Coordinates of C-alpha atoms and ligand atoms in Angstrom, one line a residue:
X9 CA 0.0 0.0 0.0
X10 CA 1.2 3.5 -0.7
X11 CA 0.3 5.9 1.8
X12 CA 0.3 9.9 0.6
X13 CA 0.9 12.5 3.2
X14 CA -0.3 16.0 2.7
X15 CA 0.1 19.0 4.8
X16 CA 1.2 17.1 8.2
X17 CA 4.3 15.3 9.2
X18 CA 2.5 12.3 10.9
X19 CA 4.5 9.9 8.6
X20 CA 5.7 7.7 11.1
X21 CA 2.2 7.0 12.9
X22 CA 0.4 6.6 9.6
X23 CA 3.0 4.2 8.4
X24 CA 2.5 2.4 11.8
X25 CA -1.4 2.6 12.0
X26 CA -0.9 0.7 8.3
X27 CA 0.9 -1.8 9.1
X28 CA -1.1 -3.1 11.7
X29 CA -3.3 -4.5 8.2
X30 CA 0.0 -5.0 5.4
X31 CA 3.4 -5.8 5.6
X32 CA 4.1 -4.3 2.1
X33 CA 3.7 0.0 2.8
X34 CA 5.3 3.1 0.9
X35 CA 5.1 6.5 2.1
X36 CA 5.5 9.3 0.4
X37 CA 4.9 13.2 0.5
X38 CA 1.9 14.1 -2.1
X39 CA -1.4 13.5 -3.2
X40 CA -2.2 10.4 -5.9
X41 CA -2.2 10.6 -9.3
X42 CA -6.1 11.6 -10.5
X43 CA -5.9 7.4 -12.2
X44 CA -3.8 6.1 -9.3
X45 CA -4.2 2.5 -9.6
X46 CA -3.7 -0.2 -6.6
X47 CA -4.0 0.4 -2.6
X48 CA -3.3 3.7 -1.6
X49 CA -4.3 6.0 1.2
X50 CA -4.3 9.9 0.6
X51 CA -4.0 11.2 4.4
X52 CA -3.9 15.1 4.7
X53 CA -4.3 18.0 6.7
X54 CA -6.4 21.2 5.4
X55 CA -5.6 24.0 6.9
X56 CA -8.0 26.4 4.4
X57 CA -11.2 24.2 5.0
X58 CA -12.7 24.1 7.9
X59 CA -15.6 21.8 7.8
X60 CA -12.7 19.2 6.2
X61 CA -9.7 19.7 8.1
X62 CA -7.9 16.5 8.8
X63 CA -9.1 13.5 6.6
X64 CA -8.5 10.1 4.5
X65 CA -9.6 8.6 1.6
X66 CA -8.5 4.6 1.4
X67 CA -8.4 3.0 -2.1
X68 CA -8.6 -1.5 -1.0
X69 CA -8.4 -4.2 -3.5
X70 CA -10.8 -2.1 -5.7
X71 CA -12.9 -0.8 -2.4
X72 CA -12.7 3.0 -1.3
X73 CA -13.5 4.6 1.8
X74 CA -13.5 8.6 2.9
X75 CA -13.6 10.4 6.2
X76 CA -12.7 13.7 6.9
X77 CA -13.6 16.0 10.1
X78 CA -13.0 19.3 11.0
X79 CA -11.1 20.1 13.9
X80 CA -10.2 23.3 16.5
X81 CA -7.3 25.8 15.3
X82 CA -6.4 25.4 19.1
X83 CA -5.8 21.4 18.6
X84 CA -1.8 20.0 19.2
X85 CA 0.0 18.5 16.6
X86 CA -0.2 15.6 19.1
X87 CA -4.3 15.5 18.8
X88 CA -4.5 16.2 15.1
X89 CA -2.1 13.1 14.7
X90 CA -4.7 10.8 16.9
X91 CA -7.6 12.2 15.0
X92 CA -6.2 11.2 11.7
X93 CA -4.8 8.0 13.2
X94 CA -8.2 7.0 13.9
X95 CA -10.0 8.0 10.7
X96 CA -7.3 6.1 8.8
X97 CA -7.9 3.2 11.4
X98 CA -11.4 2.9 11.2
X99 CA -11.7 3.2 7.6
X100 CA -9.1 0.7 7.3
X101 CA -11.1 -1.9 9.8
X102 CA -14.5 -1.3 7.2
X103 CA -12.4 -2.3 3.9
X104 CA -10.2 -5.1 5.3
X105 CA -12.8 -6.7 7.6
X106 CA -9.9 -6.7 10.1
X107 CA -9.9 -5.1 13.6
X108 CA -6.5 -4.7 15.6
X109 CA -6.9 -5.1 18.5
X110 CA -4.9 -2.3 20.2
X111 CA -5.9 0.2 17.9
X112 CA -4.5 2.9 17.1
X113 CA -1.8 2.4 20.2
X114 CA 1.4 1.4 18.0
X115 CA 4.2 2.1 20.7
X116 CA 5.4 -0.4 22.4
X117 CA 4.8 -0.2 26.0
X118 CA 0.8 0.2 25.9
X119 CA 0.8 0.0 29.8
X120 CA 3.5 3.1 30.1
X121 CA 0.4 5.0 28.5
X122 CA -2.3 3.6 30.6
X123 CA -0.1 4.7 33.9
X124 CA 0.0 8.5 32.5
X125 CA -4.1 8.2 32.4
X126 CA -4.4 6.4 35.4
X127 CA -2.3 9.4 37.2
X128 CA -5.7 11.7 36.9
X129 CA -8.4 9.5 36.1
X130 CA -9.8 6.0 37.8
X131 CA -9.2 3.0 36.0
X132 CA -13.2 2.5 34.5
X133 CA -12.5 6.1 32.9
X134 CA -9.8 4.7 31.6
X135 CA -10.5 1.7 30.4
X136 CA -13.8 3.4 28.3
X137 CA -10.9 6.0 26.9
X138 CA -8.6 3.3 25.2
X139 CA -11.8 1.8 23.8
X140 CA -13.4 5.0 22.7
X141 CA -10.7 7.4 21.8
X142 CA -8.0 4.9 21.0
X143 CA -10.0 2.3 19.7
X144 CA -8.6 -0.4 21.4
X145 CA -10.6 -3.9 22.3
X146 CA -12.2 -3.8 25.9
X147 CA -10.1 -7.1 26.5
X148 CA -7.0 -5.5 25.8
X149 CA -8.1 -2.1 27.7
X150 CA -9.0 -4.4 30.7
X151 CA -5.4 -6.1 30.4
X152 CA -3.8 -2.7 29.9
X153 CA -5.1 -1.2 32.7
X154 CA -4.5 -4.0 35.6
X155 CA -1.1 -4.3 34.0
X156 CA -0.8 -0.5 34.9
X157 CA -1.6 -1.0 38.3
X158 CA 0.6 -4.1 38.9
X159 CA 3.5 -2.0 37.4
X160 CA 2.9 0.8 39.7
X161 CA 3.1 -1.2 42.8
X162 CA 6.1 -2.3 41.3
X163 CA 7.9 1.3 40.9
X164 CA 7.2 2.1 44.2
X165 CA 9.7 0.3 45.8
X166 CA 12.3 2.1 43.5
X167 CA 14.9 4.8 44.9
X168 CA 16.8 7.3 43.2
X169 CA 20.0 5.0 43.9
X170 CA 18.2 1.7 42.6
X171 CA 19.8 -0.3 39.4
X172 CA 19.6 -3.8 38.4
X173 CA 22.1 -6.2 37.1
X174 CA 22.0 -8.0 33.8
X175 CA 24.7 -10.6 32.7
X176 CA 24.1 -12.0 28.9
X177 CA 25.2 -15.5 28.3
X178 CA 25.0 -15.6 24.4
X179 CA 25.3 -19.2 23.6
X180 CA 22.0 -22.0 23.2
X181 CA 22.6 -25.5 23.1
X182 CA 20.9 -24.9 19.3
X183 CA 19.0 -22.2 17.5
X184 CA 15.5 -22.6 18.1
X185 CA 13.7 -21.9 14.4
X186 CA 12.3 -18.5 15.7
X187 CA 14.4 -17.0 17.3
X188 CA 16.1 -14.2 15.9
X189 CA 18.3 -13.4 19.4
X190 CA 22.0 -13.2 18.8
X191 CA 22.8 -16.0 20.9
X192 CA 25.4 -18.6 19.1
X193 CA 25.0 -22.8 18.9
X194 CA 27.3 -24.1 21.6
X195 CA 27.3 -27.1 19.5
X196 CA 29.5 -24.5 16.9
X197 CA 31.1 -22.7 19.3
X198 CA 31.7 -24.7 22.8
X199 CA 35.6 -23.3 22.2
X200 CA 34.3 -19.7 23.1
X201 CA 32.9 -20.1 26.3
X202 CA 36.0 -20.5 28.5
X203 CA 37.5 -17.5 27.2
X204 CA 33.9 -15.4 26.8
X205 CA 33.4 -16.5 30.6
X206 CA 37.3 -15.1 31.6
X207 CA 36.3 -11.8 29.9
X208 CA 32.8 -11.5 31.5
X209 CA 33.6 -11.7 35.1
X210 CA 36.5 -8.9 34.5
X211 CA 33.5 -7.0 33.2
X212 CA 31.6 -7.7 36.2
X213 CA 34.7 -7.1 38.5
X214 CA 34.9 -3.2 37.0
X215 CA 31.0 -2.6 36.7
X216 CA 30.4 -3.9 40.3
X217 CA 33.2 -1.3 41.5
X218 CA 31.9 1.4 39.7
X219 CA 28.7 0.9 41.2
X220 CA 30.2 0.3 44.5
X221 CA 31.9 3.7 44.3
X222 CA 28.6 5.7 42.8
X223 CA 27.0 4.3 46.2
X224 CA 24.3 2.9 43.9
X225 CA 21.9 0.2 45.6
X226 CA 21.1 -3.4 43.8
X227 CA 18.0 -4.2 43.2
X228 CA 17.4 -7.2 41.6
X229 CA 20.3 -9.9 39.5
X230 CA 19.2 -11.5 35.9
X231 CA 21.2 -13.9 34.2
X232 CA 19.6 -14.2 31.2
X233 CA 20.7 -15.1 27.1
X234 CA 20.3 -17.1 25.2
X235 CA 20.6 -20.0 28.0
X236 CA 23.1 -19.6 30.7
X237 CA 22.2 -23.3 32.1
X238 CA 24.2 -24.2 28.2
X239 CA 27.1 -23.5 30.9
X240 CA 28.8 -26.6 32.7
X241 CA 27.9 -26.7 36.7
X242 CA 31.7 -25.7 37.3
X243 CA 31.0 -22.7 34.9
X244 CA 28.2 -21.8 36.4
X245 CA 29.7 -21.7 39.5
X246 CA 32.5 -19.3 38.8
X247 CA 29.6 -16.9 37.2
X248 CA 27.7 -16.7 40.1
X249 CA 31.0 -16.5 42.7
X250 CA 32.0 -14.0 40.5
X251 CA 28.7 -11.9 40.9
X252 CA 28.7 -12.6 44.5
X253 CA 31.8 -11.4 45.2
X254 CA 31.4 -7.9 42.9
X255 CA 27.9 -7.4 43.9
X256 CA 26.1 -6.9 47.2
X257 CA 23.1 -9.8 46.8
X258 CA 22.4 -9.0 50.5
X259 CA 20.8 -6.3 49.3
X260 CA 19.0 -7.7 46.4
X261 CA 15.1 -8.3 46.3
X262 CA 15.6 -11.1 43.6
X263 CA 17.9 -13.1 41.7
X264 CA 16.9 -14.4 38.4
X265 CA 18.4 -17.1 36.0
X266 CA 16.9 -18.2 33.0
X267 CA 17.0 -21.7 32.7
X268 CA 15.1 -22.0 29.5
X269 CA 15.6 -25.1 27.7
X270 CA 15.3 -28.7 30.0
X271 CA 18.5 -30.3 27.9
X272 CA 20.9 -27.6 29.8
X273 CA 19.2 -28.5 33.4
X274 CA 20.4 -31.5 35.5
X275 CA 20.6 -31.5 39.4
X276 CA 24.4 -30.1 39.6
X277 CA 23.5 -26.8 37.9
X278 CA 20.6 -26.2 39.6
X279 CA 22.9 -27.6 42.9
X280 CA 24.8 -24.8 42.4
X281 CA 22.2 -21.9 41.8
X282 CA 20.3 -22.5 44.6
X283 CA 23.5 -22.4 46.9
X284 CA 24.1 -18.8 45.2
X285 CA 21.3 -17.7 46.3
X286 CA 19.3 -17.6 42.8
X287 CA 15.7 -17.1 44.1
X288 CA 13.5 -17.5 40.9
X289 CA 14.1 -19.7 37.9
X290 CA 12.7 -19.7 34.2
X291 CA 12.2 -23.2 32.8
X292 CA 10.2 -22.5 29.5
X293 CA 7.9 -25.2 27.3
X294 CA 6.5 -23.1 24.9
X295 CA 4.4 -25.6 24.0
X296 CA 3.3 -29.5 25.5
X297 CA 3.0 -30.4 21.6
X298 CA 5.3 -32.4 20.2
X299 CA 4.7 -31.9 16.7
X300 CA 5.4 -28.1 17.6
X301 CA 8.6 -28.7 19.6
X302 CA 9.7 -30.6 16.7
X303 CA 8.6 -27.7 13.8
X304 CA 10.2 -25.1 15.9
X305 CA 13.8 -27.1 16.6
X306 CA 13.5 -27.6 19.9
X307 CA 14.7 -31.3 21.4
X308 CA 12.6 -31.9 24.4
X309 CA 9.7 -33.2 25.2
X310 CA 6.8 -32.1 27.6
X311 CA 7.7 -34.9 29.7
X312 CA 11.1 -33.2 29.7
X313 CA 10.0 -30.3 30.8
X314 CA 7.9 -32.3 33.9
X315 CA 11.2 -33.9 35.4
X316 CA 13.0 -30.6 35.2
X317 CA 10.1 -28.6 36.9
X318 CA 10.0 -31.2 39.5
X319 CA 13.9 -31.2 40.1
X320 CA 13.5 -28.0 40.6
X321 CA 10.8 -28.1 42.9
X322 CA 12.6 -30.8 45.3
X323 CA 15.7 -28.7 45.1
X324 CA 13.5 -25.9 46.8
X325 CA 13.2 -23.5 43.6
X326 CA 10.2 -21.9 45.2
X327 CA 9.8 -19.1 42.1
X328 CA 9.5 -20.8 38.7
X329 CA 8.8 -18.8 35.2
X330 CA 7.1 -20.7 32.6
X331 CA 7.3 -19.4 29.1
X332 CA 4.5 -20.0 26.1
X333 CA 4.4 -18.7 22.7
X334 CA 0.9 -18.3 21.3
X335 CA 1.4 -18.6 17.1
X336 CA 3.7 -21.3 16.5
X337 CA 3.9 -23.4 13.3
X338 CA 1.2 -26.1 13.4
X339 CA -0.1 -24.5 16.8
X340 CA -4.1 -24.0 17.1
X341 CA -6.2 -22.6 19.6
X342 CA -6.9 -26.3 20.9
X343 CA -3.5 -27.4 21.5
X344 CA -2.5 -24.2 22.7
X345 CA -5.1 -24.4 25.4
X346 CA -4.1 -27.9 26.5
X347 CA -0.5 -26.3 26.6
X348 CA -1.9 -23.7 28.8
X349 CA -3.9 -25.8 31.2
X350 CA -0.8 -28.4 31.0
X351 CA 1.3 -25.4 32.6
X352 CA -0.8 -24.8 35.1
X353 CA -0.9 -28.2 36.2
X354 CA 2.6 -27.2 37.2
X355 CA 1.2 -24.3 39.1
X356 CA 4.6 -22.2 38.4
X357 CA 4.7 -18.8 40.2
X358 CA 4.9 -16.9 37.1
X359 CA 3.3 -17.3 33.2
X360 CA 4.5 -15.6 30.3
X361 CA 3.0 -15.5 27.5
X362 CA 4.4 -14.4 24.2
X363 CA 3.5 -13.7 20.7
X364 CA 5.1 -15.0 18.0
X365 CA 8.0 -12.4 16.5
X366 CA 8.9 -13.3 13.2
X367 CA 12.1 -11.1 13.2
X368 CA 14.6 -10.7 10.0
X369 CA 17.1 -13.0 11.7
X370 CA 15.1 -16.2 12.5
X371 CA 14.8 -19.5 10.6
X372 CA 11.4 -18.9 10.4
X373 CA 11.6 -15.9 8.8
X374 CA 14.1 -17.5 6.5
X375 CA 12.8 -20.5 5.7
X376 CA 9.6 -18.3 4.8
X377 CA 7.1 -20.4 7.2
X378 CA 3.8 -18.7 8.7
X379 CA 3.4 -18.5 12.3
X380 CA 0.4 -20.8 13.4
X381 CA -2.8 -19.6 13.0
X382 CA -5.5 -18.2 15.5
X383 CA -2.5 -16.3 17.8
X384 CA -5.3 -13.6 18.8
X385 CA -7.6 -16.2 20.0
X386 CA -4.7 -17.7 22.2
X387 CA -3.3 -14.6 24.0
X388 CA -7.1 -14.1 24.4
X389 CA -7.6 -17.2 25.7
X390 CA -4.7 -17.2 28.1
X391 CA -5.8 -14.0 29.8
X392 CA -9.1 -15.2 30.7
X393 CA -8.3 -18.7 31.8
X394 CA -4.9 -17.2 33.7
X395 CA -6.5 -14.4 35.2
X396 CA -9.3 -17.0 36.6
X397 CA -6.9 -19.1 38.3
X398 CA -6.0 -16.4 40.2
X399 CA -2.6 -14.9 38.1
X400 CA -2.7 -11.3 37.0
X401 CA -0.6 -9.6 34.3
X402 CA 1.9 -7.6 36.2
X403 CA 4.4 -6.8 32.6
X404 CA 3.4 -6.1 29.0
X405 CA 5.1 -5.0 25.8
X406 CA 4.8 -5.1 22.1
X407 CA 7.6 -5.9 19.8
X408 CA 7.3 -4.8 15.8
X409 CA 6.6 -8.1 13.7
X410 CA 4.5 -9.5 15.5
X411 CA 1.9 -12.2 14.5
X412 CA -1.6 -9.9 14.9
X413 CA 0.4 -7.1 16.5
X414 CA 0.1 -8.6 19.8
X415 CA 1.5 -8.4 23.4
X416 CA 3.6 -10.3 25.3
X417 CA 2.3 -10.6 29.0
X418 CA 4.3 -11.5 32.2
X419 CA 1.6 -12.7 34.6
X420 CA 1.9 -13.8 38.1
X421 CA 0.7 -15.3 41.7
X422 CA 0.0 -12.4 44.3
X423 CA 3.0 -11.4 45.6
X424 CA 5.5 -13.1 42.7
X425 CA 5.9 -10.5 40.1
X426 CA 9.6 -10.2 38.6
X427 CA 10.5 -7.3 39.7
X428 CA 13.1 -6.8 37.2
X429 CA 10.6 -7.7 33.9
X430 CA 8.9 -4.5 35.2
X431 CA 11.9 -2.6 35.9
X432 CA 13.7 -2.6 32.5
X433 CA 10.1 -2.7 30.9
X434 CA 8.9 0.2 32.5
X435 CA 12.8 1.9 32.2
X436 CA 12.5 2.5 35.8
X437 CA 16.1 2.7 36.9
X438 CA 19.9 2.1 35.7
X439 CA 20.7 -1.3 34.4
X440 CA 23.6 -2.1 34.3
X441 CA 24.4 -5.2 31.7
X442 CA 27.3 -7.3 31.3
X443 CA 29.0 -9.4 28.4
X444 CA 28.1 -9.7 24.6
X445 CA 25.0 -8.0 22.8
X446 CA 24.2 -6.5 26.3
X447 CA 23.0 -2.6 26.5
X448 CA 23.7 -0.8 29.6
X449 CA 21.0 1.6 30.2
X450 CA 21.3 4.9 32.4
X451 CA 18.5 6.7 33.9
X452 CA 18.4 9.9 35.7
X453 CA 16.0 9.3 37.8
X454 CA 15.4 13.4 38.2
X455 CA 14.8 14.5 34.7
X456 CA 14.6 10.9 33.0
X457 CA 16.9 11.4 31.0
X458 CA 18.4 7.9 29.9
X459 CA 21.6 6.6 28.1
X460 CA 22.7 3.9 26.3
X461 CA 26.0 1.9 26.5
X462 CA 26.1 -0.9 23.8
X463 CA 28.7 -4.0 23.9
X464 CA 29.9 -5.7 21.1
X465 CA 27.2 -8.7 19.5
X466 CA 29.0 -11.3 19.4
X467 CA 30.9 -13.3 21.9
X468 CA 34.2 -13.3 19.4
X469 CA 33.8 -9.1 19.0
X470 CA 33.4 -9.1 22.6
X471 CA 36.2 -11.4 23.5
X472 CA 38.3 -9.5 21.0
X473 CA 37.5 -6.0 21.4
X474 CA 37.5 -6.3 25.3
X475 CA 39.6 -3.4 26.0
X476 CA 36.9 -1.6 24.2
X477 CA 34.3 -3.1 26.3
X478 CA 35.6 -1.9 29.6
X479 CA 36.7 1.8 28.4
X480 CA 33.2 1.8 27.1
X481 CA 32.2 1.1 31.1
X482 CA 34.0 4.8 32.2
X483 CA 30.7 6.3 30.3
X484 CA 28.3 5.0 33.9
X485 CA 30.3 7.0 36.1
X486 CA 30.5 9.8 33.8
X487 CA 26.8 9.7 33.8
X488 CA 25.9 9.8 37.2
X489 CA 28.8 12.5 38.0
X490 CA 27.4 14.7 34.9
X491 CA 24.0 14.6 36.7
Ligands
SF4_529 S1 16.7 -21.0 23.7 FE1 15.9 -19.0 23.5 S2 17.7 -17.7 23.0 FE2 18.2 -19.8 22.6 S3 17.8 -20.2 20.5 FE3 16.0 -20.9 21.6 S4 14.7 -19.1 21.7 FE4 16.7 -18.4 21.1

């Protein structure tokens, strides 16, 4: 579709609001040719008509649509951007038949948004203003909103000190078909991970310091990846010595590892994270179907998944993640739901529940494979039946290329929210992140002003270009003295 801007600069919204209906968009500045010929959408703003100031007029597989309204000389760029957004939206939804279900909300933190509103208004009002003004479905408005109010609960144990740790272990035991994270095949690269481990815990010797000297207070550990259980018990061992000894975990409120895939966990590893203190654990299915565990390269089985959960359990792993993904190849709403209740028969603390991404980087992608069918159904599905059994969604985002342009929802037991899902999410304080692909972020608490250290991708840039890597770290205390 070619999209045709006039008088306004709301390119980047308009290109968003149509892509929530086709991959395939143009924008340019202009109006149509008088004979234009395929799908177009002329969007402009009239400043010399006042009965017609800000309209659309949609040209779909041979359908048209036109709406146009007038609107105050007083209105912000801001509200003449969300009245055109929703004329283009709605007259979108008549010609395609399709209904998005967030609307004309296209950022990715839809719960950031509902916080502002809920700051001045209750959370009924706000629920009917996402539905009315934003046009998004009253399930997702009801999701949004308790979200909001989980999240809040969350910020308010944050100080002006607070930051979070986040170590990166790049390296999967394989590449799972979808994913398109950055993490390498130890099968191809088991020779990196001795010397990518020596380099690491130098980078968590100087960060910890730093922080030490800043005075800033930890708040929550997340060893995360790709999947840090790919590292041998003795590996994992040094990791976590390592962050004990340049970190005060006394002080921490949680400690998170993901655990991920049940062919890295046996009773050593998990041995050794409970005796460093590692209070919650992420042990992810993403499906109980076999069929889709096979289409999406993963090597386990449910069954798999069952023993490690219970290993866990005896080991006295009292916080357990479980992660789904609603969309998969050959996934349907029925399996997805047996998944679902299959989880729960687990009754893990925490739930999350993701939406297929079909990013540029994953086999899937590649290999040119759809993601399964009905995903809307199955996030919808998930929120009813995980809200009933007494979870509630406490951590929400959107990432572009999504199947439907859904969410991806953390949800939790009372009292068993990640804190640090919510932290980063919500860009609530300093995170300070550690070894390949990882992005230090800085926030000034004050203004909210927030910076971004990146290190190298890959674990052989990162192992290479260390010294770079740890000049790179002067730029945290340069940040917090510049404040
Ligand atoms: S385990 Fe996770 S990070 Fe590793 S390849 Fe699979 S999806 Fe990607």
């Amino acid at each position: 579709m070619t999209i045709y801007i006039s008088g306004h600069s709301f390119n980047y919204e308009m290109e968003n609001v149509a892509r929530m209906f086709t991959g395939d968009v143009v924008v340019k500045n202009g109006r149509p040719e008088p004979d234009e010929q395929g799908d177009y959408a002329f969007l402009y703003k009239n400043d010399n008509c006042e009965a017609c100031a800000l309209g659309c007029v949609v040209c779909w597989k041979g359908m048209s649509a036109e709406k146009a309204q007038a609107v105050s000389p007083k209105a912000t760029d801001k509200e003449n951007e969300l009245a055109l957004a929703v004329l283009f939206y709605d007259a979108m939804c008549t010609l395609t038949g399709i209904r998005p279900p967030w609307g004309v909300i296209t950022g990715i933190r839809p719960a950031k948004f509902a916080g502002k509103m809920l700051l001045e208004a209750q959370p009924q009002e706000v629920e009917a203003r996402l539905v009315e003004k934003y046009r998004v479905s009253p399930n997702k408005a009801r999701l949004c909103v308790m979200t909001a109010q989980k999240s809040a609960q969350i910020a308010s144990l944050n100080t002006e000190k607070s930051y979070s740790l986040y170590v990166s272990i790049p390296f999967c035991p394989t590449r799972c078909s979808y994913c398109s994270f950055v993490s390498k095949s130890v099968e191809r690269d088991r020779q990196l991970v001795e010397p990518y481990l020596d380099k690491l815990i130098e980078e968590l010797a100087c960060s910890g310091k730093i922080a030490e000297e800043l005075g800033l207070k930890l708040e929550t550990v997340y060893i995360g990846g790709g999947t840090p259980t790919v590292l041998s018990a003795p590996q994992l061992e040094r990791l976590c010595e390592a962050v004990a000894k340049y970190f005060p975990l006394d002080s921490a409120r949680e400690f998170s590892v993901e655990a991920g895939r049940p062919d890295t966990i046996d009773e050593d590893k998990l041995r050794v994270l409970r005796d460093a203190g590692v209070s919650r654990l992420s042990i992810n299915p993403q499906t109980a179907n076999p069929r889709v565990l096979d289409a999406i390269g993963r090597r386990h089985s449910a069954q798999d998944i069952e023993h490690s959960y219970a290993l866990a359990r005896r080991l006295g792993f009292d916080n357990i993640n479980a992660d789904l993904i609603a969309g998969l190849p050959l996934d349907d709403l029925s399996s997805f739901a047996h998944s679902l209740d299959w989880i729960l028969g687990m009754r893990p603390e925490n739930i999350t529940v993701h939406a297929l991404t079909l990013k540029r980087a994953s086999n899937l992608t590649e290999e040119k494979q759809s993601g399964g069918a009905d995903a809307a159904a199955m996030v919808d599905h998930a929120f009813e039946r995980l809200t009933q059994q007494g979870y509630a969604p406490y951590y929400m985002y959107k990432q572009k290329g999504t199947v439907d342009s859904l969410e991806n929802t953390g949800y939790a037991l009372p009292g068993r929210d990640c804190l640090y899902n919510v932290y980063i999410m919500d860009e609530l304080h300093t995170i300070i992140a550690c070894g390949a692909g990882a992005v230090t972020k800085l926030k000034n608490q004050k203004t909210g002003l927030i910076k971004r250290i990146f290190n190298y991708k890959y674990p052989k840039e990162y192992i290479e270009g260390f010294e770079e890597i740890l000049a790179r770290r002067k730029g945290i205390a340069e940040f917090y003295h510049e404040v």
